Structure formats: C-alpha cells, structure tokens
PDB file of C-alpha atoms (C1' of nucleotides) in Angstrom:
ATOM      1  CA  MET A 645      91.141  16.636  71.618  1.00 69.00           C
ATOM      2  CA  PRO A 646      93.203  14.621  69.235  1.00 94.00           C
ATOM      3  CA  GLU A 647      94.728  11.247  69.957  1.00 97.00           C
ATOM      4  CA  LEU A 648      96.792   9.011  67.693  1.00 97.00           C
ATOM      5  CA  PRO A 649      94.037   8.381  65.087  1.00 97.00           C
ATOM      6  CA  GLU A 650      93.055  12.058  64.908  1.00 97.00           C
ATOM      7  CA  VAL A 651      96.679  13.168  64.527  1.00 97.00           C
ATOM      8  CA  GLU A 652      97.323  10.474  61.898  1.00 98.00           C
ATOM      9  CA  THR A 653      94.249  11.648  59.985  1.00 97.00           C
ATOM     10  CA  THR A 654      95.507  15.230  60.139  1.00 97.00           C
ATOM     11  CA  VAL A 655      98.974  14.225  58.902  1.00 98.00           C
ATOM     12  CA  ARG A 656      97.529  12.314  55.953  1.00 98.00           C
ATOM     13  CA  ALA A 657      95.299  15.221  54.966  1.00 97.00           C
ATOM     14  CA  LEU A 658      98.136  17.762  55.158  1.00 98.00           C
ATOM     15  CA  ARG A 659     100.564  15.864  52.923  1.00 98.00           C
ATOM     16  CA  GLU A 660      98.904  16.800  49.658  1.00 98.00           C
ATOM     17  CA  PRO A 661      98.726  20.579  50.269  1.00 98.00           C
ATOM     18  CA  VAL A 662     101.963  20.954  52.262  1.00 98.00           C
ATOM     19  CA  VAL A 663     104.669  18.490  51.156  1.00 98.00           C
ATOM     20  CA  GLY A 664     106.861  20.147  48.514  1.00 98.00           C
ATOM     21  CA  ARG A 665     105.797  23.620  49.603  1.00 98.00           C
ATOM     22  CA  THR A 666     108.259  26.159  50.940  1.00 98.00           C
ATOM     23  CA  ILE A 667     107.581  28.180  54.089  1.00 98.00           C
ATOM     24  CA  ILE A 668     108.249  31.853  53.479  1.00 98.00           C
ATOM     25  CA  ASP A 669     107.009  33.479  56.690  1.00 98.00           C
ATOM     26  CA  VAL A 670     105.483  32.856  60.111  1.00 98.00           C
ATOM     27  CA  TRP A 671     102.911  34.865  62.048  1.00 98.00           C
ATOM     28  CA  ASN A 672     102.014  34.377  65.716  1.00 97.00           C
ATOM     29  CA  ASP A 673      99.970  36.233  68.322  1.00 96.00           C
ATOM     30  CA  TRP A 674     100.475  33.946  71.339  1.00 96.00           C
ATOM     31  CA  PRO A 675     104.207  33.553  72.012  1.00 96.00           C
ATOM     32  CA  ARG A 676     103.799  30.700  74.509  1.00 95.00           C
ATOM     33  CA  LEU A 677     102.691  28.407  71.681  1.00 97.00           C
ATOM     34  CA  ILE A 678     106.233  28.417  70.304  1.00 97.00           C
ATOM     35  CA  VAL A 679     108.407  26.638  72.817  1.00 96.00           C
ATOM     36  CA  THR A 680     111.917  26.412  71.401  1.00 96.00           C
ATOM     37  CA  HIS A 681     112.379  29.831  69.759  1.00 96.00           C
ATOM     38  CA  ASP A 682     111.061  33.343  69.863  1.00 95.00           C
ATOM     39  CA  LEU A 683     109.158  34.370  66.750  1.00 97.00           C
ATOM     40  CA  ASP A 684     112.033  36.184  65.039  1.00 97.00           C
ATOM     41  CA  GLU A 685     114.401  33.254  65.539  1.00 96.00           C
ATOM     42  CA  LEU A 686     111.800  30.835  64.205  1.00 97.00           C
ATOM     43  CA  LYS A 687     111.177  33.003  61.144  1.00 97.00           C
ATOM     44  CA  TYR A 688     114.910  33.148  60.473  1.00 97.00           C
ATOM     45  CA  GLN A 689     115.356  29.374  60.901  1.00 97.00           C
ATOM     46  CA  ILE A 690     112.530  28.205  58.666  1.00 97.00           C
ATOM     47  CA  HIS A 691     112.449  30.970  56.061  1.00 96.00           C
ATOM     48  CA  ASN A 692     112.693  29.390  52.578  1.00 97.00           C
ATOM     49  CA  GLN A 693     112.722  25.851  53.968  1.00 98.00           C
ATOM     50  CA  THR A 694     110.786  23.264  51.966  1.00 98.00           C
ATOM     51  CA  VAL A 695     108.674  20.623  53.701  1.00 98.00           C
ATOM     52  CA  GLN A 696     110.080  17.313  52.449  1.00 98.00           C
ATOM     53  CA  ALA A 697     107.784  15.016  54.390  1.00 98.00           C
ATOM     54  CA  ILE A 698     105.235  14.976  57.206  1.00 98.00           C
ATOM     55  CA  SER A 699     105.191  12.160  59.727  1.00 98.00           C
ATOM     56  CA  ARG A 700     103.670  11.370  63.108  1.00 98.00           C
ATOM     57  CA  ARG A 701     105.173  10.242  66.399  1.00 98.00           C
ATOM     58  CA  ALA A 702     102.627   9.578  69.167  1.00 97.00           C
ATOM     59  CA  LYS A 703     100.364  12.655  69.082  1.00 97.00           C
ATOM     60  CA  TYR A 704     102.985  14.922  67.515  1.00 98.00           C
ATOM     61  CA  LEU A 705     103.062  16.021  63.865  1.00 98.00           C
ATOM     62  CA  VAL A 706     106.575  16.262  62.406  1.00 98.00           C
ATOM     63  CA  PHE A 707     107.337  18.458  59.380  1.00 98.00           C
ATOM     64  CA  HIS A 708     110.729  17.512  57.894  1.00 98.00           C
ATOM     65  CA  LEU A 709     112.506  20.575  56.476  1.00 98.00           C
ATOM     66  CA  THR A 710     115.272  20.734  53.865  1.00 98.00           C
ATOM     67  CA  ASN A 711     117.824  22.173  56.301  1.00 97.00           C
ATOM     68  CA  GLY A 712     117.529  19.121  58.551  1.00 97.00           C
ATOM     69  CA  GLU A 713     115.342  20.866  61.108  1.00 98.00           C
ATOM     70  CA  HIS A 714     111.977  19.469  62.177  1.00 98.00           C
ATOM     71  CA  LEU A 715     108.947  21.596  62.837  1.00 98.00           C
ATOM     72  CA  ILE A 716     106.965  19.704  65.470  1.00 98.00           C
ATOM     73  CA  ILE A 717     103.376  20.520  66.418  1.00 98.00           C
ATOM     74  CA  HIS A 718     101.239  19.116  69.236  1.00 98.00           C
ATOM     75  CA  LEU A 719      97.502  19.841  69.036  1.00 97.00           C
ATOM     76  CA  LYS A 720      96.816  19.079  72.728  1.00 96.00           C
ATOM     77  CA  MET A 721      93.110  19.460  73.574  1.00 95.00           C
ATOM     78  CA  SER A 722      91.750  21.863  70.996  1.00 96.00           C
ATOM     79  CA  GLY A 723      94.327  22.334  68.238  1.00 97.00           C
ATOM     80  CA  HIS A 724      93.415  22.199  64.542  1.00 97.00           C
ATOM     81  CA  LEU A 725      95.509  22.620  61.399  1.00 98.00           C
ATOM     82  CA  SER A 726      94.231  23.653  57.989  1.00 97.00           C
ATOM     83  CA  VAL A 727      95.592  24.963  54.685  1.00 98.00           C
ATOM     84  CA  VAL A 728      93.522  27.779  53.258  1.00 97.00           C
ATOM     85  CA  ALA A 729      93.671  30.718  50.874  1.00 98.00           C
ATOM     86  CA  PRO A 730      94.637  34.030  52.530  1.00 97.00           C
ATOM     87  CA  GLU A 731      91.302  35.665  51.713  1.00 97.00           C
ATOM     88  CA  ILE A 732      89.427  33.227  53.996  1.00 96.00           C
ATOM     89  CA  PRO A 733      88.730  35.219  57.196  1.00 96.00           C
ATOM     90  CA  ARG A 734      91.037  34.280  60.025  1.00 95.00           C
ATOM     91  CA  HIS A 735      89.176  32.719  62.939  1.00 95.00           C
ATOM     92  CA  LYS A 736      89.920  34.433  66.249  1.00 95.00           C
ATOM     93  CA  HIS A 737      91.438  31.254  67.670  1.00 96.00           C
ATOM     94  CA  VAL A 738      94.094  31.026  64.946  1.00 97.00           C
ATOM     95  CA  HIS A 739      97.321  31.845  66.807  1.00 97.00           C
ATOM     96  CA  THR A 740     100.045  30.773  64.356  1.00 98.00           C
ATOM     97  CA  ILE A 741     100.218  30.941  60.563  1.00 98.00           C
ATOM     98  CA  PHE A 742     102.876  29.476  58.272  1.00 98.00           C
ATOM     99  CA  HIS A 743     102.814  31.292  54.935  1.00 98.00           C
ATOM    100  CA  LEU A 744     103.516  28.990  51.991  1.00 98.00           C
ATOM    101  CA  ASP A 745     105.151  29.817  48.662  1.00 98.00           C
ATOM    102  CA  ASN A 746     101.923  29.243  46.704  1.00 98.00           C
ATOM    103  CA  GLY A 747     100.169  31.962  48.679  1.00 98.00           C
ATOM    104  CA  LYS A 748      98.238  29.562  50.907  1.00 98.00           C
ATOM    105  CA  GLU A 749      98.422  29.556  54.690  1.00 98.00           C
ATOM    106  CA  LEU A 750      98.944  26.660  57.071  1.00 98.00           C
ATOM    107  CA  ARG A 751      96.872  27.863  60.035  1.00 98.00           C
ATOM    108  CA  PHE A 752      97.125  26.574  63.594  1.00 98.00           C
ATOM    109  CA  LYS A 753      93.858  27.244  65.405  1.00 97.00           C
ATOM    110  CA  ASP A 754      93.667  26.459  69.112  1.00 97.00           C
ATOM    111  CA  MET A 755      90.862  27.710  71.326  1.00 95.00           C
ATOM    112  CA  ARG A 756      92.435  26.643  74.604  1.00 96.00           C
ATOM    113  CA  LYS A 757      95.997  27.621  73.649  1.00 96.00           C
ATOM    114  CA  PHE A 758      97.452  24.376  75.032  1.00 96.00           C
ATOM    115  CA  GLY A 759      98.956  23.440  71.671  1.00 97.00           C
ATOM    116  CA  ARG A 760     102.702  23.770  71.129  1.00 97.00           C
ATOM    117  CA  VAL A 761     105.171  24.350  68.287  1.00 98.00           C
ATOM    118  CA  TYR A 762     108.802  23.229  68.445  1.00 98.00           C
ATOM    119  CA  LEU A 763     111.710  23.416  66.022  1.00 98.00           C
ATOM    120  CA  VAL A 764     114.260  20.697  66.677  1.00 97.00           C
ATOM    121  CA  LYS A 765     117.193  19.166  64.841  1.00 96.00           C
ATOM    122  CA  ASN A 766     117.360  15.852  66.644  1.00 96.00           C
ATOM    123  CA  THR A 767     113.986  14.107  66.835  1.00 96.00           C
ATOM    124  CA  ASP A 768     115.395  11.006  68.554  1.00 95.00           C
ATOM    125  CA  GLU A 769     116.421  13.166  71.451  1.00 94.00           C
ATOM    126  CA  PHE A 770     113.141  15.074  71.450  1.00 96.00           C
ATOM    127  CA  PHE A 771     111.069  11.874  71.562  1.00 96.00           C
ATOM    128  CA  GLN A 772     113.477   9.988  73.784  1.00 94.00           C
ATOM    129  CA  LYS A 773     111.161   9.510  76.737  1.00 94.00           C
ATOM    130  CA  LEU A 774     108.082   8.474  74.733  1.00 96.00           C
ATOM    131  CA  GLY A 775     106.840   4.903  74.863  1.00 96.00           C
ATOM    132  CA  PRO A 776     106.536   2.674  71.785  1.00 97.00           C
ATOM    133  CA  GLU A 777     104.156   3.249  68.865  1.00 97.00           C
ATOM    134  CA  PRO A 778     101.280   0.813  69.440  1.00 97.00           C
ATOM    135  CA  LEU A 779     100.575   0.273  65.737  1.00 98.00           C
ATOM    136  CA  GLU A 780     104.122  -0.711  64.811  1.00 97.00           C
ATOM    137  CA  ASP A 781     104.774  -4.428  64.254  1.00 97.00           C
ATOM    138  CA  SER A 782     107.401  -4.191  66.969  1.00 96.00           C
ATOM    139  CA  PHE A 783     104.623  -3.541  69.499  1.00 97.00           C
ATOM    140  CA  THR A 784     104.111  -7.172  70.502  1.00 97.00           C
ATOM    141  CA  VAL A 785     102.329  -8.801  73.440  1.00 97.00           C
ATOM    142  CA  ASP A 786     105.729  -9.276  75.059  1.00 97.00           C
ATOM    143  CA  LEU A 787     106.597  -5.602  74.658  1.00 96.00           C
ATOM    144  CA  LEU A 788     103.257  -4.578  76.172  1.00 97.00           C
ATOM    145  CA  LYS A 789     103.919  -6.906  79.101  1.00 96.00           C
ATOM    146  CA  GLU A 790     107.376  -5.455  79.575  1.00 95.00           C
ATOM    147  CA  ARG A 791     106.071  -1.875  79.497  1.00 96.00           C
ATOM    148  CA  LEU A 792     103.475  -2.615  82.194  1.00 95.00           C
ATOM    149  CA  LYS A 793     105.762  -4.685  84.383  1.00 91.00           C
ATOM    150  CA  GLY A 794     105.974  -3.544  87.982  1.00 88.00           C
ATOM    151  CA  ARG A 795     103.385  -0.790  87.622  1.00 93.00           C
ATOM    152  CA  ARG A 796     100.774  -0.665  90.298  1.00 92.00           C
ATOM    153  CA  ARG A 797      98.659   2.229  89.129  1.00 94.00           C
ATOM    154  CA  ILE A 798      95.246   1.505  87.681  1.00 96.00           C
ATOM    155  CA  MET A 799      94.960   0.487  84.029  1.00 97.00           C
ATOM    156  CA  LYS A 800      93.090   3.593  82.900  1.00 96.00           C
ATOM    157  CA  THR A 801      95.823   5.906  84.141  1.00 96.00           C
ATOM    158  CA  THR A 802      98.550   3.578  82.875  1.00 97.00           C
ATOM    159  CA  LEU A 803      97.240   3.621  79.299  1.00 97.00           C
ATOM    160  CA  LEU A 804      97.174   7.427  79.316  1.00 97.00           C
ATOM    161  CA  ASP A 805     100.857   7.668  80.272  1.00 96.00           C
ATOM    162  CA  GLN A 806     102.708   8.508  77.054  1.00 96.00           C
ATOM    163  CA  HIS A 807     106.002   7.299  78.529  1.00 96.00           C
ATOM    164  CA  ILE A 808     104.621   3.756  78.799  1.00 96.00           C
ATOM    165  CA  ILE A 809     102.780   3.520  75.455  1.00 97.00           C
ATOM    166  CA  ALA A 810     102.508   6.525  73.123  1.00 97.00           C
ATOM    167  CA  GLY A 811      99.427   7.837  71.365  1.00 97.00           C
ATOM    168  CA  ILE A 812      96.517   6.573  73.454  1.00 97.00           C
ATOM    169  CA  GLY A 813      94.236   9.201  75.012  1.00 97.00           C
ATOM    170  CA  ASN A 814      90.979   9.228  76.925  1.00 97.00           C
ATOM    171  CA  ILE A 815      88.700   7.880  74.186  1.00 96.00           C
ATOM    172  CA  TYR A 816      90.885   5.031  72.996  1.00 97.00           C
ATOM    173  CA  ALA A 817      91.935   4.057  76.536  1.00 97.00           C
ATOM    174  CA  ASP A 818      88.292   3.504  77.493  1.00 97.00           C
ATOM    175  CA  GLU A 819      87.548   1.734  74.206  1.00 97.00           C
ATOM    176  CA  ALA A 820      90.587  -0.558  74.440  1.00 98.00           C
ATOM    177  CA  LEU A 821      89.799  -1.582  78.021  1.00 98.00           C
ATOM    178  CA  PHE A 822      86.235  -2.390  77.019  1.00 97.00           C
ATOM    179  CA  TYR A 823      87.267  -4.717  74.180  1.00 98.00           C
ATOM    180  CA  ALA A 824      89.891  -6.298  76.422  1.00 98.00           C
ATOM    181  CA  GLY A 825      87.247  -6.921  79.119  1.00 97.00           C
ATOM    182  CA  ILE A 826      89.468  -5.214  81.692  1.00 97.00           C
ATOM    183  CA  HIS A 827      88.027  -2.959  84.406  1.00 97.00           C
ATOM    184  CA  PRO A 828      89.692   0.497  84.313  1.00 96.00           C
ATOM    185  CA  GLU A 829      90.510   0.282  88.046  1.00 96.00           C
ATOM    186  CA  ARG A 830      92.454  -2.962  87.785  1.00 96.00           C
ATOM    187  CA  GLY A 831      96.106  -2.555  88.684  1.00 94.00           C
ATOM    188  CA  ALA A 832      98.533  -3.012  85.814  1.00 92.00           C
ATOM    189  CA  ASP A 833     100.341  -5.627  87.896  1.00 93.00           C
ATOM    190  CA  GLU A 834      97.184  -7.736  88.249  1.00 94.00           C
ATOM    191  CA  LEU A 835      96.859  -8.599  84.557  1.00 96.00           C
ATOM    192  CA  THR A 836      96.987 -12.259  83.531  1.00 96.00           C
ATOM    193  CA  GLU A 837      98.589 -13.720  80.435  1.00 96.00           C
ATOM    194  CA  GLU A 838      95.171 -13.777  78.784  1.00 97.00           C
ATOM    195  CA  ASP A 839      94.576 -10.112  79.710  1.00 97.00           C
ATOM    196  CA  PHE A 840      97.808  -9.075  77.997  1.00 97.00           C
ATOM    197  CA  VAL A 841      96.861 -10.889  74.799  1.00 97.00           C
ATOM    198  CA  LYS A 842      93.386  -9.345  74.776  1.00 97.00           C
ATOM    199  CA  LEU A 843      94.601  -5.855  75.654  1.00 97.00           C
ATOM    200  CA  HIS A 844      97.268  -5.954  72.960  1.00 98.00           C
ATOM    201  CA  ALA A 845      94.683  -6.886  70.323  1.00 98.00           C
ATOM    202  CA  ALA A 846      92.178  -4.343  71.677  1.00 98.00           C
ATOM    203  CA  ILE A 847      94.641  -1.430  71.513  1.00 98.00           C
ATOM    204  CA  LYS A 848      95.480  -2.189  67.871  1.00 98.00           C
ATOM    205  CA  LYS A 849      91.825  -2.729  67.045  1.00 98.00           C
ATOM    206  CA  VAL A 850      90.510   0.570  68.417  1.00 98.00           C
ATOM    207  CA  LEU A 851      93.363   2.679  67.030  1.00 98.00           C
ATOM    208  CA  ASN A 852      93.005   1.135  63.567  1.00 98.00           C
ATOM    209  CA  LEU A 853      89.250   1.626  63.732  1.00 97.00           C
ATOM    210  CA  GLY A 854      89.796   5.262  64.694  1.00 97.00           C
ATOM    211  CA  ILE A 855      92.105   5.812  61.715  1.00 98.00           C
ATOM    212  CA  ALA A 856      89.752   4.007  59.325  1.00 97.00           C
ATOM    213  CA  ARG A 857      86.961   6.278  60.525  1.00 97.00           C
ATOM    214  CA  GLU A 858      89.196   9.359  60.331  1.00 96.00           C
ATOM    215  CA  GLY A 859      88.959  10.254  64.006  1.00 95.00           C
ATOM    216  CA  ALA A 860      86.263  10.881  66.593  1.00 95.00           C
ATOM    217  CA  SER A 861      84.433  14.211  66.242  1.00 94.00           C
ATOM    218  CA  ILE A 862      82.787  14.171  69.653  1.00 88.00           C
ATOM    219  CA  ASP A 863      83.567  17.763  70.586  1.00 84.00           C
ATOM    220  CA  LEU A 864      85.889  20.011  68.619  1.00 88.00           C
ATOM    221  CA  TYR A 865      87.909  17.665  66.465  1.00 93.00           C
ATOM    222  CA  ALA A 866      87.515  17.983  62.711  1.00 94.00           C
ATOM    223  CA  LYS A 867      89.707  17.022  59.777  1.00 95.00           C
ATOM    224  CA  PRO A 868      91.854  19.795  58.234  1.00 96.00           C
ATOM    225  CA  ASP A 869      89.129  20.481  55.647  1.00 96.00           C
ATOM    226  CA  GLY A 870      86.619  21.058  58.457  1.00 95.00           C
ATOM    227  CA  THR A 871      84.593  17.893  57.929  1.00 95.00           C
ATOM    228  CA  ARG A 872      83.929  15.497  60.792  1.00 95.00           C
ATOM    229  CA  GLY A 873      85.379  12.071  61.439  1.00 95.00           C
ATOM    230  CA  GLU A 874      83.131   9.036  61.932  1.00 94.00           C
ATOM    231  CA  MET A 875      84.604   7.316  64.985  1.00 94.00           C
ATOM    232  CA  GLN A 876      82.110   8.923  67.374  1.00 93.00           C
ATOM    233  CA  ASN A 877      79.455   6.685  65.773  1.00 94.00           C
ATOM    234  CA  ALA A 878      81.454   3.548  66.476  1.00 95.00           C
ATOM    235  CA  VAL A 879      82.395   3.946  70.149  1.00 96.00           C
ATOM    236  CA  ALA A 880      81.446   1.151  72.534  1.00 96.00           C
ATOM    237  CA  VAL A 881      81.649   3.069  75.818  1.00 96.00           C
ATOM    238  CA  PHE A 882      83.115   6.579  75.515  1.00 96.00           C
ATOM    239  CA  ARG A 883      80.489   9.182  76.540  1.00 95.00           C
ATOM    240  CA  ARG A 884      77.801   6.484  76.397  1.00 95.00           C
ATOM    241  CA  THR A 885      76.980   6.832  80.112  1.00 94.00           C
ATOM    242  CA  GLY A 886      73.525   5.421  80.896  1.00 93.00           C
ATOM    243  CA  GLN A 887      73.178   3.785  77.508  1.00 93.00           C
ATOM    244  CA  LEU A 888      73.013   0.035  77.007  1.00 94.00           C
ATOM    245  CA  CYS A 889      76.230  -1.925  76.626  1.00 95.00           C
ATOM    246  CA  ARG A 890      76.523  -3.368  73.143  1.00 94.00           C
ATOM    247  CA  GLN A 891      77.483  -6.774  74.526  1.00 95.00           C
ATOM    248  CA  CYS A 892      75.168  -7.322  77.515  1.00 95.00           C
ATOM    249  CA  GLU A 893      72.071  -5.998  79.317  1.00 93.00           C
ATOM    250  CA  GLN A 894      74.005  -3.639  81.566  1.00 95.00           C
ATOM    251  CA  TYR A 895      74.217   0.162  81.357  1.00 94.00           C
ATOM    252  CA  ILE A 896      77.481   1.987  80.698  1.00 95.00           C
ATOM    253  CA  GLN A 897      78.836   3.740  83.801  1.00 95.00           C
ATOM    254  CA  ARG A 898      81.001   6.823  84.165  1.00 94.00           C
ATOM    255  CA  LYS A 899      83.524   7.417  86.902  1.00 94.00           C
ATOM    256  CA  LYS A 900      86.213  10.013  87.389  1.00 94.00           C
ATOM    257  CA  LEU A 901      89.615   8.369  87.817  1.00 94.00           C
ATOM    258  CA  ASN A 902      92.644  10.532  88.588  1.00 93.00           C
ATOM    259  CA  GLY A 903      90.820  13.487  87.142  1.00 92.00           C
ATOM    260  CA  ARG A 904      89.851  11.826  83.863  1.00 95.00           C
ATOM    261  CA  SER A 905      86.319  10.875  82.947  1.00 95.00           C
ATOM    262  CA  THR A 906      86.164   7.100  82.446  1.00 96.00           C
ATOM    263  CA  HIS A 907      83.428   5.013  80.794  1.00 96.00           C
ATOM    264  CA  PHE A 908      83.000   1.272  81.165  1.00 96.00           C
ATOM    265  CA  CYS A 909      80.607  -1.669  81.365  1.00 96.00           C
ATOM    266  CA  PRO A 910      80.657  -3.076  84.920  1.00 95.00           C
ATOM    267  CA  THR A 911      79.594  -6.513  83.660  1.00 96.00           C
ATOM    268  CA  CYS A 912      81.856  -6.953  80.641  1.00 97.00           C
ATOM    269  CA  GLN A 913      84.907  -5.411  82.314  1.00 97.00           C
ATOM    270  CA  ARG A 914      86.359  -7.131  85.374  1.00 95.00           C
TER     271      ARG A 914
ATOM    272  C1'  DA B1250     111.294   5.419  90.296  1.00 66.55           C
ATOM    273  C1'  DC B1251     106.647   6.097  90.633  1.00 66.55           C
ATOM    274  C1'  DC B1252     102.527   8.512  91.322  1.00 66.55           C
ATOM    275  C1'  DG B1253      98.739  12.081  91.886  1.00 66.55           C
ATOM    276  C1'  DG B1254      97.307  16.806  91.691  1.00 66.55           C
ATOM    277  C1'  DA B1255      97.671  21.672  90.109  1.00 66.55           C
ATOM    278  C1'  DG B1256      98.111  24.506  86.315  1.00 66.55           C
ATOM    279  C1'  DC B1257      97.736  25.977  81.635  1.00 66.55           C
ATOM    280  C1'  DC B1258      93.205  28.307  78.573  1.00 66.55           C
ATOM    281  C1'  DT B1259      88.495  29.245  76.630  1.00 66.55           C
ATOM    282  C1'  DG B1260      83.980  27.797  75.757  1.00 66.55           C
ATOM    283  C1'  DT B1261      79.962  24.910  76.634  1.00 66.55           C
ATOM    284  C1'  DT B1262      76.870  22.461  79.459  1.00 66.55           C
ATOM    285  C1'  DA B1263      74.694  20.843  83.816  1.00 66.55           C
ATOM    286  C1'  DG B1264      72.623  22.122  87.953  1.00 66.55           C
ATOM    287  C1'  DC B1265      70.482  25.147  91.097  1.00 66.55           C
TER     288       DC B1265
ATOM    289  C1'  DT C1061      66.161  32.980  82.636  1.00 66.55           C
ATOM    290  C1'  DG C1062      70.545  33.669  84.806  1.00 66.55           C
ATOM    291  C1'  DC C1063      74.273  32.612  87.515  1.00 66.55           C
ATOM    292  C1'  DT C1064      77.993  29.315  88.966  1.00 66.55           C
ATOM    293  C1'  DA C1065      80.471  25.245  88.907  1.00 66.55           C
ATOM    294  C1'  DA C1066      81.888  21.426  86.469  1.00 66.55           C
ATOM    295  C1'  DC C1067      83.698  19.709  82.495  1.00 66.55           C
ATOM    296  C1'  DA C1068      86.488  19.101  77.981  1.00 66.55           C
ATOM    297  C1'  DG C1069      90.252  13.771  72.976  1.00 66.55           C
ATOM    298  C1'  DG C1070      96.720  16.484  76.965  1.00 66.55           C
ATOM    299  C1'  DC C1071     100.882  17.105  79.108  1.00 66.55           C
ATOM    300  C1'  DT C1072     104.488  19.255  82.270  1.00 66.55           C
ATOM    301  C1'  DC C1073     106.014  20.348  86.601  1.00 66.55           C
ATOM    302  C1'  DC C1074     106.384  19.640  91.403  1.00 66.55           C
ATOM    303  C1'  DG C1075     106.017  17.603  95.740  1.00 66.55           C
ATOM    304  C1'  DG C1076     105.415  13.273  98.568  1.00 66.55           C
TER     305       DG C1076
END
DNA sequence: ACCGGAGCCTGTTAGC
DNA sequence: TGCTAACAGGCTCCGG
C-alpha cells in the first residue's frame, strides 16, 4: 500500500506519540515479520531503549534508539502503524506490538503479512543498494539522467525499481509519467533531454502533492489515527480507467505491464 | 549487469 | 446467489 508520501505521513504522525518514549516490551504472533532477530533476542536488544528520533528512507521507517541500534519497519502492501491505549481491542491483523513506558502500544497491523521489522546498527550498510531520495535537493536532472543511463526496460518498470530511484510505487509512477507526458512503455534509453527535465519535475511534483495531501487512501491506507489521506481525490490517472483525461478528450486506459496495473492517457503520453 | 516471473499472504471484487 | 479467478500502494530470490 504505502509509497514514499504515505510512509512520510506515517513518520510525521508517529513523532509526537513515540519520540522520547521508551520501549519496554515486544509482542509478536507472526515470527516471519521480524527478519533480523528472533523475538527473545529482539526483546533483549530493545528493552529500555528510548526512541530518540524517527526518520524515513525510501519506504522504510527508521526508529533511532539510544543504544545506537535502529528499529526499521517496512509496511509493504498492507502495513499500518498506530499508537493506542492497551484497552482498545486488538485487531486480528495486528502481528507485532511495541509496549511503551507510558502504557500505550505501538501496534503494527498487516493483513497480508508482507511487512517486515529489522533491527540494525549500521543503516548505511542496510540501505546501501537503494537509489537516491527523489525529494532531496541532490536529486537533480543530471542525477536522474545518470540513474536511467543504459537501461532498456520500460519506464513504468524502471520507476518502480527501488535500486534506481527510491520511494516511488505504483500510484506515483503512473502519476509522474502522466505529468511528464511519457508513455509507460517507452524505454528508459529513449528519453530526450526535454523528457528528463519534465520527468524530474513530475516526480517531485507528485510526491510533494502526495505528502501535502497526507497520502492516497484508495484501498487500505490510512494515517496512524485511522483517518484517510486526500491524495486519492487528486490523482490524474491512477485507477481512473475509462474516465476522461483531465487534459484532453481521451479516456484513461489501463494495461498490465510486468505484472503491475498501469494507467495512462494514450494521447497525452507518448 | 540486467531483467522478468514466482512467491509471499489475506481479503475484496469482477465475471460467469 | 454462489462459486472461482483475478486483483491489490512491494520486494526478494532465482533463473535466463
């Protein structure tokens, strides 16, 4: 479910209730969610550790602990984090709970169980293979060009590859290609100078719009407090199959590309 | 090195 | 209505 804007929204919402809190215990009923440790080891490692900061890298949330360890969580398709009082009934899809020193619980709910928890010391090493953050100032037109250089796969698939650029998923890939006027089946090596400039601006535009609107609640995604984002009301093409393009008289088309549902305007995108 | 497809999971929706 | 297949905001692994 969540892409860069949804994860960023989650991080921002968790800072107030979690930063400064100390983790006193961990509960889990689906061991595969925790990748780097078994439950007892994890409990031992993070017991009495205070969360000093929460940050985001690509679609990962990073909780910085006082002992120098980093608790890293990926929400994958259906993950959701919330901080609630213990008396709130636990939803059946909650598979991990971090108990905080004020009695509240940081709950990781994940219907499809694709989500993952890691505890790592060295984040540079952990994130080594990820591409650049598209919203950083260092993500320039030249850097985008360099990242796409020599790649022959189609643009849709290229934008989804986290090793090339980090943080873009299915919604924002379709949206960015629309605003750039680039057909999703164009090869990355066919882009012109003008395409690079437009794509660079389009990526920043759609991700910033997604953050401003606090994420796209098209299916399962919700903010930590359970309320919906607003980005679903501002999409140009995603899941708008058969509806009118906002820029011309054509209808939005859907096509499956390398297994991923892709939405585009055949007139505006070439 | 690059690329595409299978697999991981459960729930919802589309199609017969 | 009721069943079955397709589909779902992601990523890793494996083979070509």
